Each structure stands twice: as structure tokens, then as C-alpha cells.
């Protein structure tokens, strides 16, 4: 399928609403939230972990992807509940808590290396809602699959027996800043497609305000409320090899192409390779990896947006040699013809007076990541070329 035909097919799908008469079971699932597993953490056996996740699109039915993808032993689930969050703490909106089931059972076992979807849960959730996903693991010995640096406070009831079903959050006294055991949430509703933001810490949100949902994928979701936006960013991730989490090509299917309703892929990855991979000076290696990634996405009929690598002069790892590689990689992203569209984030965020550096207004102080204004600039750039 040619690029123009692919674009028109995706656009038609996006603009076609589900029939008003369609029953919930007839509507397709669309991803509304994702956290790609990035590593492991010590298990908390007997605890109830109340994960706070921020949805992009709403729906009248949902399902949760529970993960033991990086675990080495079976994960026994004593209970999984979902509820809309009330306020800024661990309390649930009264009347919204639901117990999720797995083939109609309230407990389940997730084999090591696997994910497990809950049965559909009847709960109406609005766009931009905070959902509480509480997981009780009676005897998990770990390692526990997690997404680190969530930039979101979640909560733990350390003596968790029975607390998974509490609407009152008073038992949840221990704050944490990572997501345990949850890799995604899908909904059925008005959305007809989703976009996956695929990258490293720049996509994961490092540098943005904690508990504010100011990562650029969150801000992109504000601009496209008919699209589910899934954040598959992992801080420290790499394009050419494993880094924090499996490398981009190794995790492309499970973190992006296999997600529910995905029709768009935004690729913003490569700076960690420039700073640390053995082939860091070989621009052709990046070009080959991007071409492979795009070809695999095109085989699934996805529209793929490439994002140029932003400047990081002043960051300790920056050198003149690495800057030359960044410029070469960006030239390929802009002109190599691999991508269906290009967001030139380099041009949007660099300082015109010193193009190897970020504009000061976008720099949180480390000269690599973005503050909230920088995240907004990336979201604006992607939004202009996405559809």
C-alpha cells in the first residue's frame, strides 16, 4: 500500500464514528494508556498497589493489561480492581470501583515473560480521567515487572489483604513513583484509532512536572481527543541495541505494533545510541534501523512519523564528534524518505543563537530533556504532521 493510500485509509478510519446502535461488544478496542515495562523492582508480597494511570480517551468499557513480562516466576494475582480517582490521592470516586476478572475468575496466574488481559469491565471513563488500577499479589517473590520513573505518584497498602476493593484510600499510606504490574489500558468508546509514541526518556517525560501529565504524548492527547495516545517511551532506551529495556527493534511489536487500535507510530529515538553504542559513529546503522522499523510498521498499515533528534549541547556526554553524528542522523530523518512524515523537533526546540543547544525556555537545566514548555513544543510539532 502506497503512502498516500495508506494515509487516506487511516484518515477515513479515524473520521468514521462507531454506529450509534453498535453494542459495546461490537466496537473495537482502542488503547488509551500504556507504560512499557522498563525493568524490575523488589516484589511487595501481600501488598495492594494502587497505580494511578492517566487515560487519553474515554469509553464505556475497559480492560487492563497486567504484566509479568520481565518476571522469572509465575505471578499470582489475588485481586485486580479499577476505579475512577477522586481528587489527587488514592481515593476512588464512590460507586465506580469494579473488580476485574480473568475468564470470570477474580484471581489468576500470569506466566513469566507474559502479559494477561482482564475480561471487559463495564465502567464509563471520560477522556483525561485518572484511573486507579489496584493489584494485590499475595505471594509474589519477584522480580516485579515495573515501569520506573513514572512521574506519577501511586500508592501502596503494605498490609494489603482486602484493601484492593477499598474505595476509601486511607490504607494506602506509602507513595511510590513507579507503576507495578500494569502495561496498558484499552477502552471501547468513541475513539477509532490510537497512536503510539515510541522512544526514550524524551518521550517518557523526564524533565516535565511530576504528577501533572505534561509529557508530550499527554499534551498530544489534549489536541486529538478522538485518538488514543499510548506512551511507549522508556528512559535510557536505545535504537540499535538493548539499553534500559529491550532495544527498539526488539520491543517494537509488543510495545507498539500489537497494541489495540494502533494506526499511527511516532518514532523519537536514537540519542542514547549516539552517547553510548559501539556503532555510535555509523549513521548508516541508524538509517538501516529506521528503515527496518518503518517497514515493519508499514506491513501493519501504520502511518509512521519520524522525529529529529533534539540538541543537547551542554550535557556532559555531548562532544563535537557526537554532534556530527546527530546532524547526520537528522539529515536522514528529514530527507531519507523512510518516514511518511517528519516532525522537525530539532528545528523547533534549538536555540537559533547556538543551534547545538536547546532554547533556554525549553531546558529544565540538564540540557538534554525538556521542561513543560519543551514538551508542549514537541506535541505541537507532532500534531501538525500526524494526520
PDB file of N, CA and C in Angstrom, residues 318-371:
ATOM      1  N   UNK A 318      27.853  15.277  25.655  1.00  0.00           N
ATOM      2  CA  UNK A 318      27.916  15.911  24.340  1.00  0.00           C
ATOM      3  C   UNK A 318      29.361  16.202  23.944  1.00  0.00           C
ATOM      4  N   UNK A 319      29.699  15.838  22.693  1.00  0.00           N
ATOM      5  CA  UNK A 319      31.007  16.158  22.118  1.00  0.00           C
ATOM      6  C   UNK A 319      30.801  16.609  20.683  1.00  0.00           C
ATOM      7  N   UNK A 320      31.839  17.197  20.104  1.00  0.00           N
ATOM      8  CA  UNK A 320      31.754  17.622  18.705  1.00  0.00           C
ATOM      9  C   UNK A 320      31.546  16.423  17.785  1.00  0.00           C
ATOM     10  N   UNK A 321      32.190  15.297  18.094  1.00  0.00           N
ATOM     11  CA  UNK A 321      32.035  14.109  17.256  1.00  0.00           C
ATOM     12  C   UNK A 321      30.606  13.576  17.319  1.00  0.00           C
ATOM     13  N   UNK A 322      30.032  13.565  18.497  1.00  0.00           N
ATOM     14  CA  UNK A 322      28.656  13.085  18.636  1.00  0.00           C
ATOM     15  C   UNK A 322      27.669  14.060  17.999  1.00  0.00           C
ATOM     16  N   UNK A 323      27.977  15.326  18.062  1.00  0.00           N
ATOM     17  CA  UNK A 323      27.123  16.312  17.398  1.00  0.00           C
ATOM     18  C   UNK A 323      27.106  16.068  15.890  1.00  0.00           C
ATOM     19  N   UNK A 324      28.238  15.709  15.327  1.00  0.00           N
ATOM     20  CA  UNK A 324      28.296  15.412  13.896  1.00  0.00           C
ATOM     21  C   UNK A 324      27.401  14.224  13.557  1.00  0.00           C
ATOM     22  N   UNK A 325      27.402  13.205  14.410  1.00  0.00           N
ATOM     23  CA  UNK A 325      26.529  12.048  14.180  1.00  0.00           C
ATOM     24  C   UNK A 325      25.065  12.465  14.273  1.00  0.00           C
ATOM     25  N   UNK A 326      24.727  13.256  15.279  1.00  0.00           N
ATOM     26  CA  UNK A 326      23.337  13.717  15.411  1.00  0.00           C
ATOM     27  C   UNK A 326      22.889  14.453  14.153  1.00  0.00           C
ATOM     28  N   UNK A 327      23.745  15.300  13.634  1.00  0.00           N
ATOM     29  CA  UNK A 327      23.393  16.033  12.423  1.00  0.00           C
ATOM     30  C   UNK A 327      23.189  15.076  11.247  1.00  0.00           C
ATOM     31  N   UNK A 328      24.033  14.058  11.155  1.00  0.00           N
ATOM     32  CA  UNK A 328      23.879  13.082  10.080  1.00  0.00           C
ATOM     33  C   UNK A 328      22.606  12.270  10.205  1.00  0.00           C
ATOM     34  N   UNK A 329      22.281  11.857  11.422  1.00  0.00           N
ATOM     35  CA  UNK A 329      21.038  11.112  11.648  1.00  0.00           C
ATOM     36  C   UNK A 329      19.835  11.982  11.304  1.00  0.00           C
ATOM     37  N   UNK A 330      19.868  13.228  11.725  1.00  0.00           N
ATOM     38  CA  UNK A 330      18.746  14.120  11.432  1.00  0.00           C
ATOM     39  C   UNK A 330      18.595  14.368   9.937  1.00  0.00           C
ATOM     40  N   UNK A 331      19.701  14.450   9.225  1.00  0.00           N
ATOM     41  CA  UNK A 331      19.609  14.626   7.773  1.00  0.00           C
ATOM     42  C   UNK A 331      18.899  13.433   7.142  1.00  0.00           C
ATOM     43  N   UNK A 332      19.189  12.226   7.651  1.00  0.00           N
ATOM     44  CA  UNK A 332      18.484  11.057   7.119  1.00  0.00           C
ATOM     45  C   UNK A 332      17.001  11.109   7.463  1.00  0.00           C
ATOM     46  N   UNK A 333      16.668  11.447   8.699  1.00  0.00           N
ATOM     47  CA  UNK A 333      15.256  11.501   9.090  1.00  0.00           C
ATOM     48  C   UNK A 333      14.505  12.499   8.213  1.00  0.00           C
ATOM     49  N   UNK A 334      15.132  13.646   7.937  1.00  0.00           N
ATOM     50  CA  UNK A 334      14.462  14.686   7.145  1.00  0.00           C
ATOM     51  C   UNK A 334      14.341  14.314   5.670  1.00  0.00           C
ATOM     52  N   UNK A 335      15.372  13.743   5.100  1.00  0.00           N
ATOM     53  CA  UNK A 335      15.438  13.622   3.640  1.00  0.00           C
ATOM     54  C   UNK A 335      15.578  12.196   3.133  1.00  0.00           C
ATOM     55  N   UNK A 336      15.704  11.222   4.034  1.00  0.00           N
ATOM     56  CA  UNK A 336      15.956   9.855   3.592  1.00  0.00           C
ATOM     57  C   UNK A 336      14.765   9.149   2.991  1.00  0.00           C
ATOM     58  N   UNK A 337      13.568   9.697   3.159  1.00  0.00           N
ATOM     59  CA  UNK A 337      12.383   9.116   2.550  1.00  0.00           C
ATOM     60  C   UNK A 337      11.814   7.905   3.261  1.00  0.00           C
ATOM     61  N   UNK A 338      12.334   7.579   4.438  1.00  0.00           N
ATOM     62  CA  UNK A 338      11.840   6.395   5.139  1.00  0.00           C
ATOM     63  C   UNK A 338      10.483   6.632   5.783  1.00  0.00           C
ATOM     64  N   UNK A 339      10.259   7.839   6.293  1.00  0.00           N
ATOM     65  CA  UNK A 339       9.064   8.128   7.088  1.00  0.00           C
ATOM     66  C   UNK A 339       7.958   8.736   6.226  1.00  0.00           C
ATOM     67  N   UNK A 340       6.726   8.536   6.663  1.00  0.00           N
ATOM     68  CA  UNK A 340       5.587   9.130   5.968  1.00  0.00           C
ATOM     69  C   UNK A 340       5.495  10.629   6.222  1.00  0.00           C
ATOM     70  N   UNK A 341       5.979  11.075   7.356  1.00  0.00           N
ATOM     71  CA  UNK A 341       6.003  12.497   7.709  1.00  0.00           C
ATOM     72  C   UNK A 341       7.114  12.697   8.726  1.00  0.00           C
ATOM     73  N   UNK A 342       7.552  13.939   8.866  1.00  0.00           N
ATOM     74  CA  UNK A 342       8.649  14.257   9.781  1.00  0.00           C
ATOM     75  C   UNK A 342       8.258  15.438  10.656  1.00  0.00           C
ATOM     76  N   UNK A 343       8.429  15.273  11.955  1.00  0.00           N
ATOM     77  CA  UNK A 343       8.366  16.375  12.917  1.00  0.00           C
ATOM     78  C   UNK A 343       9.799  16.814  13.176  1.00  0.00           C
ATOM     79  N   UNK A 344      10.131  18.027  12.764  1.00  0.00           N
ATOM     80  CA  UNK A 344      11.500  18.514  12.941  1.00  0.00           C
ATOM     81  C   UNK A 344      11.629  19.168  14.316  1.00  0.00           C
ATOM     82  N   UNK A 345      11.697  18.321  15.341  1.00  0.00           N
ATOM     83  CA  UNK A 345      11.813  18.820  16.712  1.00  0.00           C
ATOM     84  C   UNK A 345      13.138  19.539  16.932  1.00  0.00           C
ATOM     85  N   UNK A 346      14.174  19.128  16.201  1.00  0.00           N
ATOM     86  CA  UNK A 346      15.453  19.827  16.288  1.00  0.00           C
ATOM     87  C   UNK A 346      15.265  21.301  15.944  1.00  0.00           C
ATOM     88  N   UNK A 347      14.620  21.569  14.821  1.00  0.00           N
ATOM     89  CA  UNK A 347      14.396  22.955  14.406  1.00  0.00           C
ATOM     90  C   UNK A 347      13.472  23.689  15.366  1.00  0.00           C
ATOM     91  N   UNK A 348      12.506  22.972  15.924  1.00  0.00           N
ATOM     92  CA  UNK A 348      11.505  23.611  16.785  1.00  0.00           C
ATOM     93  C   UNK A 348      12.056  23.986  18.157  1.00  0.00           C
ATOM     94  N   UNK A 349      13.040  23.242  18.662  1.00  0.00           N
ATOM     95  CA  UNK A 349      13.485  23.442  20.041  1.00  0.00           C
ATOM     96  C   UNK A 349      14.895  23.993  20.183  1.00  0.00           C
ATOM     97  N   UNK A 350      15.654  24.077  19.104  1.00  0.00           N
ATOM     98  CA  UNK A 350      17.040  24.533  19.238  1.00  0.00           C
ATOM     99  C   UNK A 350      17.099  26.048  19.418  1.00  0.00           C
ATOM    100  N   UNK A 351      18.197  26.470  19.986  1.00  0.00           N
ATOM    101  CA  UNK A 351      18.460  27.892  20.194  1.00  0.00           C
ATOM    102  C   UNK A 351      19.057  28.469  18.906  1.00  0.00           C
ATOM    103  N   UNK A 352      18.381  29.385  18.229  1.00  0.00           N
ATOM    104  CA  UNK A 352      18.933  29.936  16.979  1.00  0.00           C
ATOM    105  C   UNK A 352      20.316  30.559  17.165  1.00  0.00           C
ATOM    106  N   UNK A 353      20.577  31.068  18.355  1.00  0.00           N
ATOM    107  CA  UNK A 353      21.874  31.690  18.618  1.00  0.00           C
ATOM    108  C   UNK A 353      22.973  30.663  18.886  1.00  0.00           C
ATOM    109  N   UNK A 354      22.587  29.420  19.190  1.00  0.00           N
ATOM    110  CA  UNK A 354      23.546  28.348  19.484  1.00  0.00           C
ATOM    111  C   UNK A 354      22.854  27.027  19.171  1.00  0.00           C
ATOM    112  N   UNK A 355      22.796  26.633  17.884  1.00  0.00           N
ATOM    113  CA  UNK A 355      21.931  25.524  17.450  1.00  0.00           C
ATOM    114  C   UNK A 355      22.265  24.157  18.022  1.00  0.00           C
ATOM    115  N   UNK A 356      23.400  24.006  18.687  1.00  0.00           N
ATOM    116  CA  UNK A 356      23.691  22.712  19.312  1.00  0.00           C
ATOM    117  C   UNK A 356      23.078  22.618  20.702  1.00  0.00           C
ATOM    118  N   UNK A 357      22.397  23.674  21.125  1.00  0.00           N
ATOM    119  CA  UNK A 357      21.758  23.698  22.442  1.00  0.00           C
ATOM    120  C   UNK A 357      20.254  23.918  22.315  1.00  0.00           C
ATOM    121  N   UNK A 358      19.534  23.464  23.346  1.00  0.00           N
ATOM    122  CA  UNK A 358      18.114  23.762  23.462  1.00  0.00           C
ATOM    123  C   UNK A 358      17.916  25.244  23.764  1.00  0.00           C
ATOM    124  N   UNK A 359      16.785  25.775  23.296  1.00  0.00           N
ATOM    125  CA  UNK A 359      16.385  27.093  23.762  1.00  0.00           C
ATOM    126  C   UNK A 359      16.280  27.069  25.288  1.00  0.00           C
ATOM    127  N   UNK A 360      16.792  28.066  25.973  1.00  0.00           N
ATOM    128  CA  UNK A 360      16.713  28.067  27.441  1.00  0.00           C
ATOM    129  C   UNK A 360      15.299  27.882  27.973  1.00  0.00           C
ATOM    130  N   UNK A 361      14.288  28.380  27.284  1.00  0.00           N
ATOM    131  CA  UNK A 361      12.914  28.261  27.782  1.00  0.00           C
ATOM    132  C   UNK A 361      12.416  26.818  27.758  1.00  0.00           C
ATOM    133  N   UNK A 362      13.097  25.928  27.022  1.00  0.00           N
ATOM    134  CA  UNK A 362      12.691  24.527  26.936  1.00  0.00           C
ATOM    135  C   UNK A 362      13.574  23.604  27.775  1.00  0.00           C
ATOM    136  N   UNK A 363      14.602  24.149  28.407  1.00  0.00           N
ATOM    137  CA  UNK A 363      15.629  23.359  29.084  1.00  0.00           C
ATOM    138  C   UNK A 363      15.364  23.334  30.592  1.00  0.00           C
ATOM    139  N   UNK A 364      15.119  22.146  31.179  1.00  0.00           N
ATOM    140  CA  UNK A 364      14.892  22.088  32.629  1.00  0.00           C
ATOM    141  C   UNK A 364      16.169  22.239  33.440  1.00  0.00           C
ATOM    142  N   UNK A 365      17.309  22.301  32.752  1.00  0.00           N
ATOM    143  CA  UNK A 365      18.564  22.510  33.458  1.00  0.00           C
ATOM    144  C   UNK A 365      19.631  21.480  33.173  1.00  0.00           C
ATOM    145  N   UNK A 366      19.245  20.322  32.613  1.00  0.00           N
ATOM    146  CA  UNK A 366      20.261  19.306  32.327  1.00  0.00           C
ATOM    147  C   UNK A 366      20.747  19.368  30.880  1.00  0.00           C
ATOM    148  N   UNK A 367      20.104  20.196  30.061  1.00  0.00           N
ATOM    149  CA  UNK A 367      20.496  20.462  28.670  1.00  0.00           C
ATOM    150  C   UNK A 367      20.193  19.303  27.718  1.00  0.00           C
ATOM    151  N   UNK A 368      19.441  18.314  28.169  1.00  0.00           N
ATOM    152  CA  UNK A 368      19.070  17.175  27.322  1.00  0.00           C
ATOM    153  C   UNK A 368      17.560  17.009  27.244  1.00  0.00           C
ATOM    154  N   UNK A 369      16.918  16.993  28.400  1.00  0.00           N
ATOM    155  CA  UNK A 369      15.477  16.757  28.453  1.00  0.00           C
ATOM    156  C   UNK A 369      14.710  18.067  28.289  1.00  0.00           C
ATOM    157  N   UNK A 370      13.379  17.972  28.331  1.00  0.00           N
ATOM    158  CA  UNK A 370      12.539  19.147  28.102  1.00  0.00           C
ATOM    159  C   UNK A 370      11.721  19.478  29.342  1.00  0.00           C
ATOM    160  N   UNK A 371      11.530  20.759  29.590  1.00  0.00           N
ATOM    161  CA  UNK A 371      10.569  21.172  30.602  1.00  0.00           C
ATOM    162  C   UNK A 371       9.166  21.144  29.993  1.00  0.00           C
TER     163      UNK A 371
END
